[in-house]
């Protein structure tokens, strides 16, 4: 249960999604600097993922399959280097094994394949289905407790930065990340990151709460491929 902070209202949560999710991350040609530039190798990987995504959407148990290409990768210690990702939504968690086998992520060269469910959500991340997207990778010893911390912090993002959607993906099996938050941003990638850094509440409230709970947030920003 999210706790209302005296300065930030509780985020407007809605009923969690009943879907199952497969989040796949590929390290193809990550940049040495935060800004991601064009890469022929990455273009080839995106096209290969897009072909798999198109084939998956023909299945009756797949609701959508999307491919994303990184645009900004903050240089944070321990952060993944996934410059290409795929997110597949199925008709329920019971379909994840079959869809995962059909996708054959190993052939794509995926470094991470994370089956997940959605424990809480805000708005609709898929409407509209364009813009800049955040995949925020959370490290936490206890994933369920970590999601509760995220719920407490979400009100800062909705009230201060105007984020009106968010879909945390809670890992169903042991994973490098306890959960990955998926959100469509209200503006550009650099504006979002700068908007956090220049606000004292980000350091005094958001980062402090993460430290208190032994958590780390490792964001990468993407655009639909």
mmCIF file of C-alpha atoms in Angstrom:
data_model
loop_
_atom_site.group_PDB
_atom_site.id
_atom_site.type_symbol
_atom_site.label_atom_id
_atom_site.label_comp_id
_atom_site.label_asym_id
_atom_site.label_seq_id
_atom_site.Cartn_x
_atom_site.Cartn_y
_atom_site.Cartn_z
ATOM 1 C CA UNK A 1 0.000 0.000 0.000
ATOM 2 C CA UNK A 2 1.448 3.348 -1.054
ATOM 3 C CA UNK A 3 1.917 5.888 1.722
ATOM 4 C CA UNK A 4 0.958 9.518 1.114
ATOM 5 C CA UNK A 5 3.978 11.731 1.690
ATOM 6 C CA UNK A 6 3.128 15.028 3.401
ATOM 7 C CA UNK A 7 4.473 16.949 0.394
ATOM 8 C CA UNK A 8 3.556 14.652 -2.469
ATOM 9 C CA UNK A 9 0.087 13.161 -3.019
ATOM 10 C CA UNK A 10 -0.453 9.487 -3.629
ATOM 11 C CA UNK A 11 -0.152 8.573 -7.293
ATOM 12 C CA UNK A 12 -3.449 7.752 -9.061
ATOM 13 C CA UNK A 13 -3.045 3.978 -9.203
ATOM 14 C CA UNK A 14 -5.438 1.807 -11.196
ATOM 15 C CA UNK A 15 -6.091 -1.935 -11.200
ATOM 16 C CA UNK A 16 -2.943 -3.864 -12.213
ATOM 17 C CA UNK A 17 -2.819 -5.479 -15.627
ATOM 18 C CA UNK A 18 -3.704 -9.176 -15.770
ATOM 19 C CA UNK A 19 -1.274 -9.691 -18.663
ATOM 20 C CA UNK A 20 2.027 -11.505 -18.634
ATOM 21 C CA UNK A 21 5.151 -9.747 -19.895
ATOM 22 C CA UNK A 22 8.498 -10.735 -21.392
ATOM 23 C CA UNK A 23 11.194 -8.097 -21.212
ATOM 24 C CA UNK A 24 14.299 -8.787 -23.303
ATOM 25 C CA UNK A 25 17.435 -6.650 -23.269
ATOM 26 C CA UNK A 26 20.180 -6.798 -25.898
ATOM 27 C CA UNK A 27 23.651 -5.290 -25.654
ATOM 28 C CA UNK A 28 24.452 -4.689 -29.314
ATOM 29 C CA UNK A 29 26.581 -1.573 -29.822
ATOM 30 C CA UNK A 30 26.238 0.581 -26.697
ATOM 31 C CA UNK A 31 27.860 4.016 -26.760
ATOM 32 C CA UNK A 32 30.801 5.165 -24.678
ATOM 33 C CA UNK A 33 28.949 8.398 -23.905
ATOM 34 C CA UNK A 34 25.334 8.842 -22.728
ATOM 35 C CA UNK A 35 23.977 9.994 -26.092
ATOM 36 C CA UNK A 36 23.281 7.054 -28.400
ATOM 37 C CA UNK A 37 24.314 7.575 -32.007
ATOM 38 C CA UNK A 38 23.339 5.654 -35.124
ATOM 39 C CA UNK A 39 24.838 2.201 -35.590
ATOM 40 C CA UNK A 40 24.546 -0.199 -38.519
ATOM 41 C CA UNK A 41 25.029 -3.136 -36.154
ATOM 42 C CA UNK A 42 22.190 -1.876 -33.967
ATOM 43 C CA UNK A 43 19.985 -1.327 -37.025
ATOM 44 C CA UNK A 44 20.445 -4.988 -37.946
ATOM 45 C CA UNK A 45 19.558 -6.113 -34.420
ATOM 46 C CA UNK A 46 16.472 -3.901 -34.386
ATOM 47 C CA UNK A 47 15.290 -5.389 -37.670
ATOM 48 C CA UNK A 48 15.850 -8.938 -36.404
ATOM 49 C CA UNK A 49 13.855 -8.148 -33.258
ATOM 50 C CA UNK A 50 11.139 -6.489 -35.314
ATOM 51 C CA UNK A 51 10.747 -9.629 -37.429
ATOM 52 C CA UNK A 52 10.302 -11.707 -34.270
ATOM 53 C CA UNK A 53 7.868 -9.148 -32.871
ATOM 54 C CA UNK A 54 5.759 -9.253 -36.026
ATOM 55 C CA UNK A 55 5.639 -13.050 -35.923
ATOM 56 C CA UNK A 56 4.664 -13.042 -32.243
ATOM 57 C CA UNK A 57 1.742 -10.688 -32.822
ATOM 58 C CA UNK A 58 0.210 -13.334 -35.091
ATOM 59 C CA UNK A 59 -0.216 -15.583 -32.049
ATOM 60 C CA UNK A 60 -3.580 -15.502 -30.267
ATOM 61 C CA UNK A 61 -1.861 -15.413 -26.866
ATOM 62 C CA UNK A 62 0.184 -12.272 -27.662
ATOM 63 C CA UNK A 63 -1.470 -8.883 -27.217
ATOM 64 C CA UNK A 64 1.461 -6.787 -28.455
ATOM 65 C CA UNK A 65 5.192 -6.964 -29.059
ATOM 66 C CA UNK A 66 7.271 -3.800 -29.276
ATOM 67 C CA UNK A 67 10.917 -3.112 -30.037
ATOM 68 C CA UNK A 68 12.800 -0.115 -28.644
ATOM 69 C CA UNK A 69 16.119 1.553 -29.445
ATOM 70 C CA UNK A 70 18.068 3.464 -26.791
ATOM 71 C CA UNK A 71 18.484 7.229 -27.144
ATOM 72 C CA UNK A 72 20.127 8.072 -23.802
ATOM 73 C CA UNK A 73 22.055 5.792 -21.442
ATOM 74 C CA UNK A 74 23.156 7.491 -18.201
ATOM 75 C CA UNK A 75 26.631 6.326 -17.087
ATOM 76 C CA UNK A 76 25.602 4.761 -13.781
ATOM 77 C CA UNK A 77 27.553 2.086 -11.936
ATOM 78 C CA UNK A 78 25.992 -1.320 -12.480
ATOM 79 C CA UNK A 79 23.619 -0.114 -15.183
ATOM 80 C CA UNK A 80 22.733 -2.475 -18.029
ATOM 81 C CA UNK A 81 23.969 -1.640 -21.501
ATOM 82 C CA UNK A 82 20.846 -2.681 -23.379
ATOM 83 C CA UNK A 83 20.725 -0.460 -26.461
ATOM 84 C CA UNK A 84 17.910 -2.589 -27.925
ATOM 85 C CA UNK A 85 14.966 -4.007 -26.011
ATOM 86 C CA UNK A 86 11.780 -5.903 -26.728
ATOM 87 C CA UNK A 87 8.636 -5.962 -24.611
ATOM 88 C CA UNK A 88 6.047 -8.655 -25.267
ATOM 89 C CA UNK A 89 2.633 -8.615 -23.589
ATOM 90 C CA UNK A 90 0.700 -11.881 -23.416
ATOM 91 C CA UNK A 91 -2.889 -12.683 -22.502
ATOM 92 C CA UNK A 92 -1.764 -13.881 -19.074
ATOM 93 C CA UNK A 93 1.209 -15.234 -17.118
ATOM 94 C CA UNK A 94 0.237 -18.778 -18.070
ATOM 95 C CA UNK A 95 1.220 -18.049 -21.705
ATOM 96 C CA UNK A 96 4.726 -16.799 -20.958
ATOM 97 C CA UNK A 97 6.591 -20.100 -21.322
ATOM 98 C CA UNK A 98 5.103 -20.872 -24.738
ATOM 99 C CA UNK A 99 5.663 -17.351 -26.057
ATOM 100 C CA UNK A 100 9.208 -17.287 -24.707
ATOM 101 C CA UNK A 101 9.997 -20.530 -26.530
ATOM 102 C CA UNK A 102 8.483 -19.216 -29.748
ATOM 103 C CA UNK A 103 10.454 -15.975 -29.571
ATOM 104 C CA UNK A 104 13.809 -17.786 -29.238
ATOM 105 C CA UNK A 105 15.480 -14.774 -27.645
ATOM 106 C CA UNK A 106 18.780 -16.638 -27.502
ATOM 107 C CA UNK A 107 19.037 -16.501 -31.281
ATOM 108 C CA UNK A 108 18.567 -12.727 -31.084
ATOM 109 C CA UNK A 109 21.470 -12.498 -28.659
ATOM 110 C CA UNK A 110 19.443 -11.302 -25.669
ATOM 111 C CA UNK A 111 21.480 -10.715 -22.509
ATOM 112 C CA UNK A 112 18.365 -10.717 -20.335
ATOM 113 C CA UNK A 113 14.972 -12.340 -20.750
ATOM 114 C CA UNK A 114 12.713 -11.543 -17.820
ATOM 115 C CA UNK A 115 9.201 -12.968 -17.507
ATOM 116 C CA UNK A 116 7.149 -10.606 -15.388
ATOM 117 C CA UNK A 117 3.764 -9.527 -14.087
ATOM 118 C CA UNK A 118 2.396 -6.090 -13.246
ATOM 119 C CA UNK A 119 1.751 -5.485 -9.519
ATOM 120 C CA UNK A 120 0.550 -1.855 -9.813
ATOM 121 C CA UNK A 121 0.127 0.746 -12.537
ATOM 122 C CA UNK A 122 -0.673 4.342 -13.351
ATOM 123 C CA UNK A 123 -2.529 5.386 -16.503
ATOM 124 C CA UNK A 124 -1.952 3.685 -19.860
ATOM 125 C CA UNK A 125 1.626 3.492 -21.091
ATOM 126 C CA UNK A 126 0.492 2.300 -24.523
ATOM 127 C CA UNK A 127 -1.819 5.251 -25.285
ATOM 128 C CA UNK A 128 -0.435 6.961 -27.249
ATOM 129 C CA UNK A 129 2.122 4.417 -28.441
ATOM 130 C CA UNK A 130 4.878 6.874 -29.341
ATOM 131 C CA UNK A 131 7.279 9.292 -27.704
ATOM 132 C CA UNK A 132 10.213 8.668 -25.379
ATOM 133 C CA UNK A 133 10.058 5.690 -23.033
ATOM 134 C CA UNK A 134 11.785 4.952 -19.771
ATOM 135 C CA UNK A 135 12.867 1.472 -18.762
ATOM 136 C CA UNK A 136 14.093 1.889 -15.195
ATOM 137 C CA UNK A 137 15.886 -1.194 -13.889
ATOM 138 C CA UNK A 138 15.551 -1.592 -10.120
ATOM 139 C CA UNK A 139 17.962 -3.569 -7.987
ATOM 140 C CA UNK A 140 16.431 -4.653 -4.665
ATOM 141 C CA UNK A 141 16.926 -7.579 -2.310
ATOM 142 C CA UNK A 142 13.171 -8.008 -1.885
ATOM 143 C CA UNK A 143 11.262 -7.337 -5.076
ATOM 144 C CA UNK A 144 7.835 -7.055 -3.453
ATOM 145 C CA UNK A 145 9.162 -4.590 -0.864
ATOM 146 C CA UNK A 146 10.901 -2.727 -3.674
ATOM 147 C CA UNK A 147 7.640 -2.309 -5.556
ATOM 148 C CA UNK A 148 6.073 -0.842 -2.413
ATOM 149 C CA UNK A 149 8.907 1.694 -2.216
ATOM 150 C CA UNK A 150 8.313 2.524 -5.891
ATOM 151 C CA UNK A 151 4.627 3.093 -5.112
ATOM 152 C CA UNK A 152 5.583 5.574 -2.408
ATOM 153 C CA UNK A 153 7.908 7.427 -4.791
ATOM 154 C CA UNK A 154 5.505 7.473 -7.738
ATOM 155 C CA UNK A 155 3.573 10.439 -6.333
ATOM 156 C CA UNK A 156 6.668 12.632 -6.717
ATOM 157 C CA UNK A 157 6.878 11.789 -10.417
ATOM 158 C CA UNK A 158 3.186 12.376 -11.096
ATOM 159 C CA UNK A 159 3.013 15.603 -9.060
ATOM 160 C CA UNK A 160 6.391 17.146 -9.899
ATOM 161 C CA UNK A 161 7.350 15.853 -13.359
ATOM 162 C CA UNK A 162 3.880 15.251 -14.757
ATOM 163 C CA UNK A 163 4.367 11.555 -15.540
ATOM 164 C CA UNK A 164 0.833 10.214 -16.072
ATOM 165 C CA UNK A 165 1.571 6.529 -16.718
ATOM 166 C CA UNK A 166 3.808 3.792 -15.350
ATOM 167 C CA UNK A 167 3.876 0.002 -15.554
ATOM 168 C CA UNK A 168 6.326 -1.794 -13.249
ATOM 169 C CA UNK A 169 7.250 -5.289 -14.406
ATOM 170 C CA UNK A 170 7.917 -7.577 -11.440
ATOM 171 C CA UNK A 171 10.288 -10.456 -12.270
ATOM 172 C CA UNK A 172 8.767 -13.928 -11.891
ATOM 173 C CA UNK A 173 12.078 -15.733 -11.554
ATOM 174 C CA UNK A 174 15.504 -14.874 -10.119
ATOM 175 C CA UNK A 175 16.832 -11.956 -12.110
ATOM 176 C CA UNK A 176 19.509 -9.310 -12.048
ATOM 177 C CA UNK A 177 16.671 -6.812 -11.590
ATOM 178 C CA UNK A 178 13.798 -7.214 -9.138
ATOM 179 C CA UNK A 179 11.544 -5.187 -11.404
ATOM 180 C CA UNK A 180 11.733 -2.859 -14.388
ATOM 181 C CA UNK A 181 9.503 0.181 -14.584
ATOM 182 C CA UNK A 182 8.137 0.967 -18.051
ATOM 183 C CA UNK A 183 6.771 4.470 -18.641
ATOM 184 C CA UNK A 184 6.077 6.885 -21.469
ATOM 185 C CA UNK A 185 7.568 10.293 -20.660
ATOM 186 C CA UNK A 186 5.830 13.658 -21.013
ATOM 187 C CA UNK A 187 8.806 15.191 -22.831
ATOM 188 C CA UNK A 188 12.218 14.412 -24.229
ATOM 189 C CA UNK A 189 14.873 12.172 -22.718
ATOM 190 C CA UNK A 190 17.336 14.872 -21.660
ATOM 191 C CA UNK A 191 14.560 17.098 -20.301
ATOM 192 C CA UNK A 192 13.281 14.273 -18.111
ATOM 193 C CA UNK A 193 16.679 13.484 -16.591
ATOM 194 C CA UNK A 194 17.535 17.148 -16.092
ATOM 195 C CA UNK A 195 14.102 17.743 -14.578
ATOM 196 C CA UNK A 196 14.966 15.248 -11.864
ATOM 197 C CA UNK A 197 18.482 16.427 -11.167
ATOM 198 C CA UNK A 198 17.659 20.127 -10.700
ATOM 199 C CA UNK A 199 14.899 19.481 -8.168
ATOM 200 C CA UNK A 200 15.904 19.151 -4.499
ATOM 201 C CA UNK A 201 13.061 16.699 -3.885
ATOM 202 C CA UNK A 202 14.696 14.180 -6.178
ATOM 203 C CA UNK A 203 17.797 14.100 -3.980
ATOM 204 C CA UNK A 204 16.133 14.588 -0.585
ATOM 205 C CA UNK A 205 13.146 12.313 -1.147
ATOM 206 C CA UNK A 206 13.533 9.944 -4.111
ATOM 207 C CA UNK A 207 17.239 9.094 -3.908
ATOM 208 C CA UNK A 208 17.190 9.104 -0.113
ATOM 209 C CA UNK A 209 14.333 6.615 0.056
ATOM 210 C CA UNK A 210 16.098 4.316 -2.403
ATOM 211 C CA UNK A 211 19.294 4.419 -0.340
ATOM 212 C CA UNK A 212 17.391 3.748 2.884
ATOM 213 C CA UNK A 213 15.976 0.559 1.361
ATOM 214 C CA UNK A 214 19.219 -0.587 -0.264
ATOM 215 C CA UNK A 215 17.830 -0.092 -3.766
ATOM 216 C CA UNK A 216 19.305 1.235 -6.991
ATOM 217 C CA UNK A 217 17.452 2.662 -9.987
ATOM 218 C CA UNK A 218 19.224 2.288 -13.336
ATOM 219 C CA UNK A 219 17.348 4.083 -16.123
ATOM 220 C CA UNK A 220 17.726 3.893 -19.893
ATOM 221 C CA UNK A 221 15.613 6.005 -22.245
ATOM 222 C CA UNK A 222 14.341 4.689 -25.557
ATOM 223 C CA UNK A 223 12.250 5.427 -28.598
ATOM 224 C CA UNK A 224 10.086 2.888 -30.432
ATOM 225 C CA UNK A 225 12.061 1.260 -33.216
#
